[in-house]
XYZ file of C-alpha atoms in Angstrom:
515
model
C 0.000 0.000 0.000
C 1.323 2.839 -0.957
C 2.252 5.743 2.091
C 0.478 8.766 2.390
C 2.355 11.918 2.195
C 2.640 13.917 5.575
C 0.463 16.578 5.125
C 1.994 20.676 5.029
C 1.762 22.123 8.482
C 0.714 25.867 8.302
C 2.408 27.160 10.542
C 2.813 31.338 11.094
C 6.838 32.595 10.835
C 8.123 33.328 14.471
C 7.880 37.366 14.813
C 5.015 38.165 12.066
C 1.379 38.553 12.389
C -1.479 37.917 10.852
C -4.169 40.808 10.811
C -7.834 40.876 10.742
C -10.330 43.158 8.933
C -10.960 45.602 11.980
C -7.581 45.906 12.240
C -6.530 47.225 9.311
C -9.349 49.324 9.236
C -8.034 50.737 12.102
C -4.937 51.480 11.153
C -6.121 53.095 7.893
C -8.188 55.421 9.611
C -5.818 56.173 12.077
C -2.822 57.040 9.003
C -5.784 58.819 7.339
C -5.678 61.354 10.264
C -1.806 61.429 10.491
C -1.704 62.070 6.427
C -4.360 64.941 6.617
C -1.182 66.775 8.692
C 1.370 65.984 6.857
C -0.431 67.308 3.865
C -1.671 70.659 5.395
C 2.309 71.236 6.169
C 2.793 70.648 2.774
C 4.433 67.550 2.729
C 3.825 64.966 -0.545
C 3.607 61.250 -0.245
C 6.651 58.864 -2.351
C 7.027 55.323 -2.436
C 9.942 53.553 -2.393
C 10.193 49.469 -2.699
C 10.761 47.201 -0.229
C 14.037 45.562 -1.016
C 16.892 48.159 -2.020
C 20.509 46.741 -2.411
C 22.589 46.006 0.562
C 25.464 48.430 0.793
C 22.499 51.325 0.370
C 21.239 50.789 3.887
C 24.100 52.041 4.947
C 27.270 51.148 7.586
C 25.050 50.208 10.044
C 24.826 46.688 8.432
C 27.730 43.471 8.899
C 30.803 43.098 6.506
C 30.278 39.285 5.953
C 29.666 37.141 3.126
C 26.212 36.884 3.686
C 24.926 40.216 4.623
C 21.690 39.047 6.898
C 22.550 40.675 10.930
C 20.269 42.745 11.950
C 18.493 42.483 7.620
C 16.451 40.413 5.649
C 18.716 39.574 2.682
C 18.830 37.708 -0.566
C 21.329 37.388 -3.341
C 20.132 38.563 -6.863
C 20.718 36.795 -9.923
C 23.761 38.925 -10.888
C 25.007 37.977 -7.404
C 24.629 41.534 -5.735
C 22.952 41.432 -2.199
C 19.525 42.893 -1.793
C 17.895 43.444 1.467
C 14.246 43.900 3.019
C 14.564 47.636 4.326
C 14.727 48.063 7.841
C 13.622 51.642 7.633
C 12.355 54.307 5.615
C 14.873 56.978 5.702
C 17.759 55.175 4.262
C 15.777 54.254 1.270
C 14.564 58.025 1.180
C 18.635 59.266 1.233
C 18.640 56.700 -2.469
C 16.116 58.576 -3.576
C 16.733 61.694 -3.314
C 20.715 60.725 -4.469
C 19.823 58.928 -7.285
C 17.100 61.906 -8.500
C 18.895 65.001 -6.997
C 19.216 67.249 -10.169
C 14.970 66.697 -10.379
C 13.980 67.082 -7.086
C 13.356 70.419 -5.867
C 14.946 71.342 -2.338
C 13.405 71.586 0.257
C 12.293 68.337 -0.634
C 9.066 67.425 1.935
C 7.924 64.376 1.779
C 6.199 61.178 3.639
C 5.843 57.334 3.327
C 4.200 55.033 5.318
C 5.170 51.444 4.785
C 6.415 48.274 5.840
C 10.155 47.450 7.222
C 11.624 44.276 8.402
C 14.100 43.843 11.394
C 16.245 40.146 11.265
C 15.870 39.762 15.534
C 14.779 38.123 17.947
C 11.286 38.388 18.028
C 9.736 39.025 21.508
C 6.461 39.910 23.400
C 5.808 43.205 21.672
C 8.668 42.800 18.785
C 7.692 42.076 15.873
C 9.992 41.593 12.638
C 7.711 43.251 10.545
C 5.750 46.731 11.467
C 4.734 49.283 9.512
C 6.424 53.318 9.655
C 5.246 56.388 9.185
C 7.785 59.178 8.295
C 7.784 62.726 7.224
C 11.028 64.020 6.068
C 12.346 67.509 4.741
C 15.840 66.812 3.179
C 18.154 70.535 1.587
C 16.859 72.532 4.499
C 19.866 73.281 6.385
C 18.045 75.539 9.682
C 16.915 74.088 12.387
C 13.052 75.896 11.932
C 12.700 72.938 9.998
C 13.617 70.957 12.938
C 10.938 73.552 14.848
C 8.267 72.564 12.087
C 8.807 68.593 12.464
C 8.269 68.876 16.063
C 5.148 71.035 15.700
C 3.998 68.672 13.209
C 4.503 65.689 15.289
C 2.611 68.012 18.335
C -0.431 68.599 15.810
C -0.503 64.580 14.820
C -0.636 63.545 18.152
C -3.957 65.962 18.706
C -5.258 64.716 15.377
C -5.453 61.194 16.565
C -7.462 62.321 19.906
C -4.287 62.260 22.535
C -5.359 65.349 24.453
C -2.377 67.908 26.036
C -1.123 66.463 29.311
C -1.235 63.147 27.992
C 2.025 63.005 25.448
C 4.563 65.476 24.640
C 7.847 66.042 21.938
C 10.706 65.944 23.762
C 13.775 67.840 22.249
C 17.550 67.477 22.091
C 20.635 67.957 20.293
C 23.342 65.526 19.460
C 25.844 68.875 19.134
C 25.047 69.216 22.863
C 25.756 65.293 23.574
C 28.660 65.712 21.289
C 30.140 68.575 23.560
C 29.907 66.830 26.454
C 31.688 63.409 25.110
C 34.553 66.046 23.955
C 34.176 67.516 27.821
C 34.997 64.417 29.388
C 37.708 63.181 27.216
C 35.614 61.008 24.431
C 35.749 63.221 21.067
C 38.097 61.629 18.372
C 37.686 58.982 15.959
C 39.657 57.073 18.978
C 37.304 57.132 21.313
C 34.050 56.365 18.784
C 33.523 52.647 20.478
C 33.702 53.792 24.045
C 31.575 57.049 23.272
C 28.790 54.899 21.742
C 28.905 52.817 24.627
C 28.458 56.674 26.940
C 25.861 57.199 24.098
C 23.951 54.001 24.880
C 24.162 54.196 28.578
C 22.669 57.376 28.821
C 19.706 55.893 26.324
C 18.386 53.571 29.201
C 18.029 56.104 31.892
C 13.840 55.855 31.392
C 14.566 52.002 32.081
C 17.013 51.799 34.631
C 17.399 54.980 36.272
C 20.311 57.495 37.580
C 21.692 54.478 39.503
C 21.639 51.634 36.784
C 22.857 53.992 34.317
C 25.982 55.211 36.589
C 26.533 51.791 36.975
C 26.677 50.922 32.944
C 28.971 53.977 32.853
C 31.440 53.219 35.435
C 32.539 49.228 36.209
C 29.300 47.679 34.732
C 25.773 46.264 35.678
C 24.721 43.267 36.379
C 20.695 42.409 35.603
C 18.150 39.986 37.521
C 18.971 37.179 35.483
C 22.790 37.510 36.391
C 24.024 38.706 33.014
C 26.724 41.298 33.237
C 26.885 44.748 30.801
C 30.152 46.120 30.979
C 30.392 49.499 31.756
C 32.688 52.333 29.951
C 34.990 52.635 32.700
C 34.877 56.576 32.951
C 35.538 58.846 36.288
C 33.629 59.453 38.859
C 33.887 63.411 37.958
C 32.662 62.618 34.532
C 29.894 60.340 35.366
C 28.477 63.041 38.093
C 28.503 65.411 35.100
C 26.593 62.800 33.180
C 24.131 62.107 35.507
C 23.243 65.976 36.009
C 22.541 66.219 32.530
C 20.211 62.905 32.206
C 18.748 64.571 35.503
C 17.760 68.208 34.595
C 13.882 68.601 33.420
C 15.791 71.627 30.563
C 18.757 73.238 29.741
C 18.272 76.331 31.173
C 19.034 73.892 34.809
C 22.479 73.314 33.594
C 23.956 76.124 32.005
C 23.357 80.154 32.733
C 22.903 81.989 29.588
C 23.950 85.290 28.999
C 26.700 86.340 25.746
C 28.593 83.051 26.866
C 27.320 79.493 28.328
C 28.156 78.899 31.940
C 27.755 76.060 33.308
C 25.821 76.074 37.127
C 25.581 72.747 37.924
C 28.671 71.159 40.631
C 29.795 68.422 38.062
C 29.405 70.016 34.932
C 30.975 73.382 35.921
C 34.525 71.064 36.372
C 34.370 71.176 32.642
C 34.632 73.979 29.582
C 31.712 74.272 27.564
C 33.137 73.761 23.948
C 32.367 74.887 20.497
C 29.857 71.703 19.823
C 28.414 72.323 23.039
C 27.473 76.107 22.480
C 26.239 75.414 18.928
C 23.990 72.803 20.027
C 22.704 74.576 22.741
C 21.985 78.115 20.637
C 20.104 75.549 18.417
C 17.871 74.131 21.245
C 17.288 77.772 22.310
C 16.325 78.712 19.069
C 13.963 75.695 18.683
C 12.145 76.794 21.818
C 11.841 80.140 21.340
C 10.018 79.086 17.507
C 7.804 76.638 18.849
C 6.208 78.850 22.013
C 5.916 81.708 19.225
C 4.304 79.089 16.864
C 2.202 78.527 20.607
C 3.458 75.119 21.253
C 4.347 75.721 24.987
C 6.285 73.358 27.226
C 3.339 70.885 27.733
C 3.477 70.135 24.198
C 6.636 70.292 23.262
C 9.812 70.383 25.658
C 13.550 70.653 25.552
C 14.770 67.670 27.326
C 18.767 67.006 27.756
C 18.228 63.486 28.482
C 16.840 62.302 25.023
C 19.310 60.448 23.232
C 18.257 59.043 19.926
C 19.858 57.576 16.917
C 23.606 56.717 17.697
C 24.744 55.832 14.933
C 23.749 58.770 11.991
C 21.920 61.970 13.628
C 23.958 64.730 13.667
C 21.702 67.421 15.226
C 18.667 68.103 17.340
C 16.872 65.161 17.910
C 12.931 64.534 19.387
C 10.591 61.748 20.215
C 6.968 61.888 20.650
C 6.664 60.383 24.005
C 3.113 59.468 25.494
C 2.781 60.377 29.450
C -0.389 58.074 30.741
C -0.278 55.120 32.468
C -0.032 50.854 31.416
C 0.474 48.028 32.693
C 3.830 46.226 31.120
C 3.937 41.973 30.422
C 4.781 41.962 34.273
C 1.452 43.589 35.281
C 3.384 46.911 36.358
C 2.047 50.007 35.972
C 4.513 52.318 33.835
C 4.111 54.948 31.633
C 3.588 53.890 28.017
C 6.303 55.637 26.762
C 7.679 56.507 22.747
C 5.371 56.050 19.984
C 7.789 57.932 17.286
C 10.747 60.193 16.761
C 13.757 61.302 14.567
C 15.985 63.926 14.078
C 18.884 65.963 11.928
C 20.704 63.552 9.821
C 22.928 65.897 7.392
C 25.671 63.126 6.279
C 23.439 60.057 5.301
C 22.831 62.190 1.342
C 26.630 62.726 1.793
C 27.363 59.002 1.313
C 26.079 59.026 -2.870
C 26.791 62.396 -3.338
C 29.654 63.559 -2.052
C 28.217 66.869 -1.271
C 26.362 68.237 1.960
C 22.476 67.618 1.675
C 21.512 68.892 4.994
C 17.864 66.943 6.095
C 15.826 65.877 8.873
C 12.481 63.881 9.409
C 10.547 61.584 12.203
C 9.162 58.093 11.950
C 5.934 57.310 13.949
C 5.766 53.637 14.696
C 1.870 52.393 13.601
C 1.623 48.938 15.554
C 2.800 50.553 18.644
C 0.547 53.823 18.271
C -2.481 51.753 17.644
C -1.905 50.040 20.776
C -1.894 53.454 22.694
C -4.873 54.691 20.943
C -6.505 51.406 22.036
C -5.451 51.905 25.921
C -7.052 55.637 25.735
C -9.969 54.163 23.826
C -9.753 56.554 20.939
C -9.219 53.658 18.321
C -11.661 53.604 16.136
C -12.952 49.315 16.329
C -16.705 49.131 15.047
C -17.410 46.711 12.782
C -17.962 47.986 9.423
C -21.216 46.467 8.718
C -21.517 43.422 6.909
C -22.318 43.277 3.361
C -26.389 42.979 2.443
C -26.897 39.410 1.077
C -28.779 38.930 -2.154
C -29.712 35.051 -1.598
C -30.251 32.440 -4.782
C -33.183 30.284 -5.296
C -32.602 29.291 -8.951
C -29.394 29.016 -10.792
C -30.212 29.079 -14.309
C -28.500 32.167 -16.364
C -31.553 33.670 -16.609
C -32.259 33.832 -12.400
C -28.308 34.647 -11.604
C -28.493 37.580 -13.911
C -31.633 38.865 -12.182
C -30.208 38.292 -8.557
C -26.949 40.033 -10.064
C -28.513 43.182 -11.158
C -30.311 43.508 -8.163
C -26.189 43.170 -5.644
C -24.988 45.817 -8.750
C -28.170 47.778 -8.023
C -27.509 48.181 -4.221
C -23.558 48.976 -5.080
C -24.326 51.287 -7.043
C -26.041 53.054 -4.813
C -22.937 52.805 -2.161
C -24.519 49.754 -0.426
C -21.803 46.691 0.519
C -23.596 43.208 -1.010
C -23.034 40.497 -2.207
C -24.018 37.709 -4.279
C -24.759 34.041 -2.287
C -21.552 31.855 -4.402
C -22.152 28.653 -2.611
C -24.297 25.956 -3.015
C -27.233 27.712 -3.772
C -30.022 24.570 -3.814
C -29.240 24.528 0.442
C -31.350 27.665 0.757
C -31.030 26.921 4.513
C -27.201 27.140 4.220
C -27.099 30.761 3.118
C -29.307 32.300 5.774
C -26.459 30.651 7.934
C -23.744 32.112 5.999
C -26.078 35.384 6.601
C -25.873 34.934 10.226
C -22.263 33.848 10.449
C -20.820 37.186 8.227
C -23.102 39.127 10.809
C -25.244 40.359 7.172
C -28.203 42.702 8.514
C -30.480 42.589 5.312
C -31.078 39.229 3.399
C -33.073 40.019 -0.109
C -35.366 36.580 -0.890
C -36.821 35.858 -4.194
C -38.614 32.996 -5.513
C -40.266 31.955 -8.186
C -43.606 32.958 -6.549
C -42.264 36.704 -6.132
C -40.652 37.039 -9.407
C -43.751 36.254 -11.242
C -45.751 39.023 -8.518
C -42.485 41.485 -9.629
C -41.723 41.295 -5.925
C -38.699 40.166 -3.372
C -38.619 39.292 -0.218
C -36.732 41.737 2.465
C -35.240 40.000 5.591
C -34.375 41.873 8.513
C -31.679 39.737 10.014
C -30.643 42.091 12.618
C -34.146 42.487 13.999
C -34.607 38.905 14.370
C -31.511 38.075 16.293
C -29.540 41.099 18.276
C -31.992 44.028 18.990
C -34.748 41.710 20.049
C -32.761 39.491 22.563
C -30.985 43.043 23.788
C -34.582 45.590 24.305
C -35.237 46.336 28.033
C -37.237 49.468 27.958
C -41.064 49.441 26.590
C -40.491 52.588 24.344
C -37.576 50.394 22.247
C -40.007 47.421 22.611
C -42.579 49.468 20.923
C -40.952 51.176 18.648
C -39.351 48.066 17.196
C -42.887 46.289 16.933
C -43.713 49.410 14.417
C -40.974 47.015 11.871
C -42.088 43.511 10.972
C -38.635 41.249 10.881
C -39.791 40.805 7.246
C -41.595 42.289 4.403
C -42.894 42.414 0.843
C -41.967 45.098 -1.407
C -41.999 45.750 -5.019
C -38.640 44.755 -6.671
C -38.274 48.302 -8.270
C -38.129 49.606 -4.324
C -35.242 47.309 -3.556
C -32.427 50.016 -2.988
C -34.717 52.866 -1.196
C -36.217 50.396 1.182
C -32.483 48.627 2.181
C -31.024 51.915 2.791
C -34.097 52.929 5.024
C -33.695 49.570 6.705
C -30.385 49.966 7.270
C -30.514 53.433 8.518
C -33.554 52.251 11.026
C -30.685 49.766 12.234
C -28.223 52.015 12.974
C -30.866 54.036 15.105
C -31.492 51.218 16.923
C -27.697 50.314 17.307
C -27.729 54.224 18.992
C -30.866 53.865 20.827
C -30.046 50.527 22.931
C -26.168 52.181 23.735
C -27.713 55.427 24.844
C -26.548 57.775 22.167
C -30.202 59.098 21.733
């Protein structure tokens, strides 16, 4: 006897999801808001593919014969590596290289899309989630940094997260720069040890003043007994680190008057340099154009402790952080924390070109906004109602070109049906599939009413939610004004349907208290 085959397992890949219907409704509605912004600041959507080749990403990718740390990556058929994108602003910097004589600077621009991380996936990390950037690249000022922080301010509103419940925190790697150079990490020498300064400082939300000074002096062990080592630096320079993570705004380390002065203990050990003063007249100037713009502190905030982007920004940096309160995979209440940000990046143009192409642009993740929307239950879930089901009872050419006209009929009119494409002799079988796909209106006819020039309207709704779900004697009575099913002429099909379906909806509003 011959063996069977094993049959295929489906099986999902390990760090990618599947999603349903309400969920991508969702997140269309919710981009829908975020694109209306980035259009009234003028910015125009591009496209740009998934896959671009390897070495365009950029240096933050492995040397090794098969480029796939950290990247997706395949090998084309003329044996150059491609990989998935694992962001939208290196593909942008292509772009704009590869068309820079056509484009016309400022360049403002958005994309929303899909980018793929090669990880570890975890709870929460996914290897695939979708972006959402705006980016202006040839505008060298930092109002442009102003306007992407504004805009981020203004997206955040859009989307129904009221004032006191996120804010855009501001920073500027110049400043960060200064103070590596302070303490003895500037240099091409030192760009290992300062990265690991860099990503210290970048945990101070997780781990605090004390598990930070720990990952900058001898190390820090975690709960699980792993051990981070630390970047060995002084005492004196780690004080002057932790003021800076510390202060709620510049203005509580430095005094500002024709020169910077710093008036903290720590930091006053040290002289302010020439990165340090630039980056700080450019956070000034950033404040003082947002609060004209009237985009106080609550909205958006210089902050000396963001640090964002190690590897390429080169400027002020911001992240759209959101202030209520979650609970975390350990059932502890913390704050939910950044949903997007970005920053100056003037060199990554400078890698085609060979010229300075000064830009800078912020990336809102979607997955993880959606999930805050959903925790301040401004996420738009309803159901979109069910399509209106236009059932069979003969399926001769003759009959399906009758029930046909009658689903165009009803689209045409901006109704959602459909045509029953099952087995249509098992007229029992489709007023399941009615129930099942949650249809509201069922249209039913026969032989009988096509010979009368009549059909058959089903209220499926009325038979099956709103009468289980009536309480109160007024709903009671005013549904007993509808009979669950009724005879009309076939020429009323489309007026009757939408009055039955808007006589749902009222009831939908009537039994949640909206009327």
């Amino acid at each position: 006897m011959a063996k069977k085959p094993n049959k295929l397992k489906a099986r999902l890949p390990r760090g990618f999801v599947d999603r349903s219907a309400a969920e991508i409704r969702a997140a269309d509605e919710m981009i829908g808001k975020i694109r209306e912004v980035y259009e009234r600041y003028g910015f125009d959507p591009i496209e740009t593919p998934s896959f671009e080749y390897t070495d365009c990403l950029g240096k933050f990718l492995p040397d090794t014969d098969r480029p796939n740390a950290g990247v997706f990556s395949v090998q084309d058929d003329d044996e150059q590596w491609m990989s998935l994108r694992y962001d939208l602003t290196a593909p942008l910097a292509r772009h704009v290289s590869e068309n820079i004589n056509e484009i016309q600077m400022p360049y403002r621009t958005y994309r929303a899309g899909w980018v793929f991380r090669n990880e570890k996936p975890g709870p929460g990390r996914f290897r695939q989630f979708m972006q959402f950037d705006a980016d202006t690249v040839g505008a060298p000022g930092v109002q442009t940094d102003a306007e992407m922080c504004m805009m981020m301010a203004d997206a955040m509103e859009a989307l129904g997260i009221p004032r006191g419940q996120y804010v855009i925190r501001v920073n500027n790697r110049k400043v960060l720069d200064g103070v590596m150079e302070a303490i003895g990490l500037g240099g091409e020498d030192d760009a290992e040890r300062r990265l690991t300064v860099l990503r210290a400082m970048d945990k101070y939300d997780k781990f605090g003043a004390e598990g930070v000074r720990l990952l900058l002096g001898a190390g820090r062990k975690d709960e699980s007994g792993d051990f981070t080592a630390g970047a060995g630096l002084s005492d004196v320079a780690i004080d002057a680190i932790i003021e800076i993570l510390e202060a709620s705004a510049i203005d509580d380390l430095i005094d500002y008057t024709n020169d910077l002065t710093f008036k903290t203990a720590a930091l006053s050990k040290f002289a302010i340099n020439e990165s340090f003063d630039a980056g700080f007249r450019e956070l000034k100037l950033i404040s003082d154009l947002v609060k004209s713009g009237g985009y106080m502190s609550d909205r958006i905030s210089i902050d000396p402790s963001v640090v964002r982007g190690l590897e390429y920004y080169t400027g002020p940096v911001y992240e759209a952080e959101l202030l209520f309160d979650v609970k975390n995979e350990k059932g502890e209440v913390v704050q939910f924390g950044s949903v997007g940000g970005g920053g100056r990046y003037d060199g990554l143009v400078k890698r085609f070109t060979g010229r300075d192409v000064p830009a800078t642009g912020f990336s809102i993740g979607v997955s993880r906004l959606m999930s805050a929307l959903k925790n301040l239950g401004k996420l738009n879930v309803e159901d979109v109602v069910a399509p209106v089901l236009v059932t069979v009872m003969d399926g001769d050419a003759e009959a399906l070109g009758r029930y046909q006209k009658m689903t165009q009929d009803l689209r045409a009119a901006g109704i959602r049906a459909e045509m029953y494409q099952g087995n249509w002799k098992k007229f029992g079988n489709q007023l399941k599939y009615a129930d099942r796909r949650d249809c509201p209106i069922a249209i039913i006819q026969g032989s009988d009413e096509r010979e009368a020039g009549e059909l058959q309207i089903k209220d499926l709704i009325e038979g099956a939610r709103l009468a289980s779900e009536a309480t109160d004697v007024d709903n009671i009575t005013w549904r007993e004004s509808r009979p669950a099913q009724i005879t009309i002429k076939t020429d009323d099909l489309v007026q009757t349907v939408r009055t039955l379906l808007d006589q749902q909806a009222e009831d939908c509003r009537r039994l949640s208290g909206d009327v």
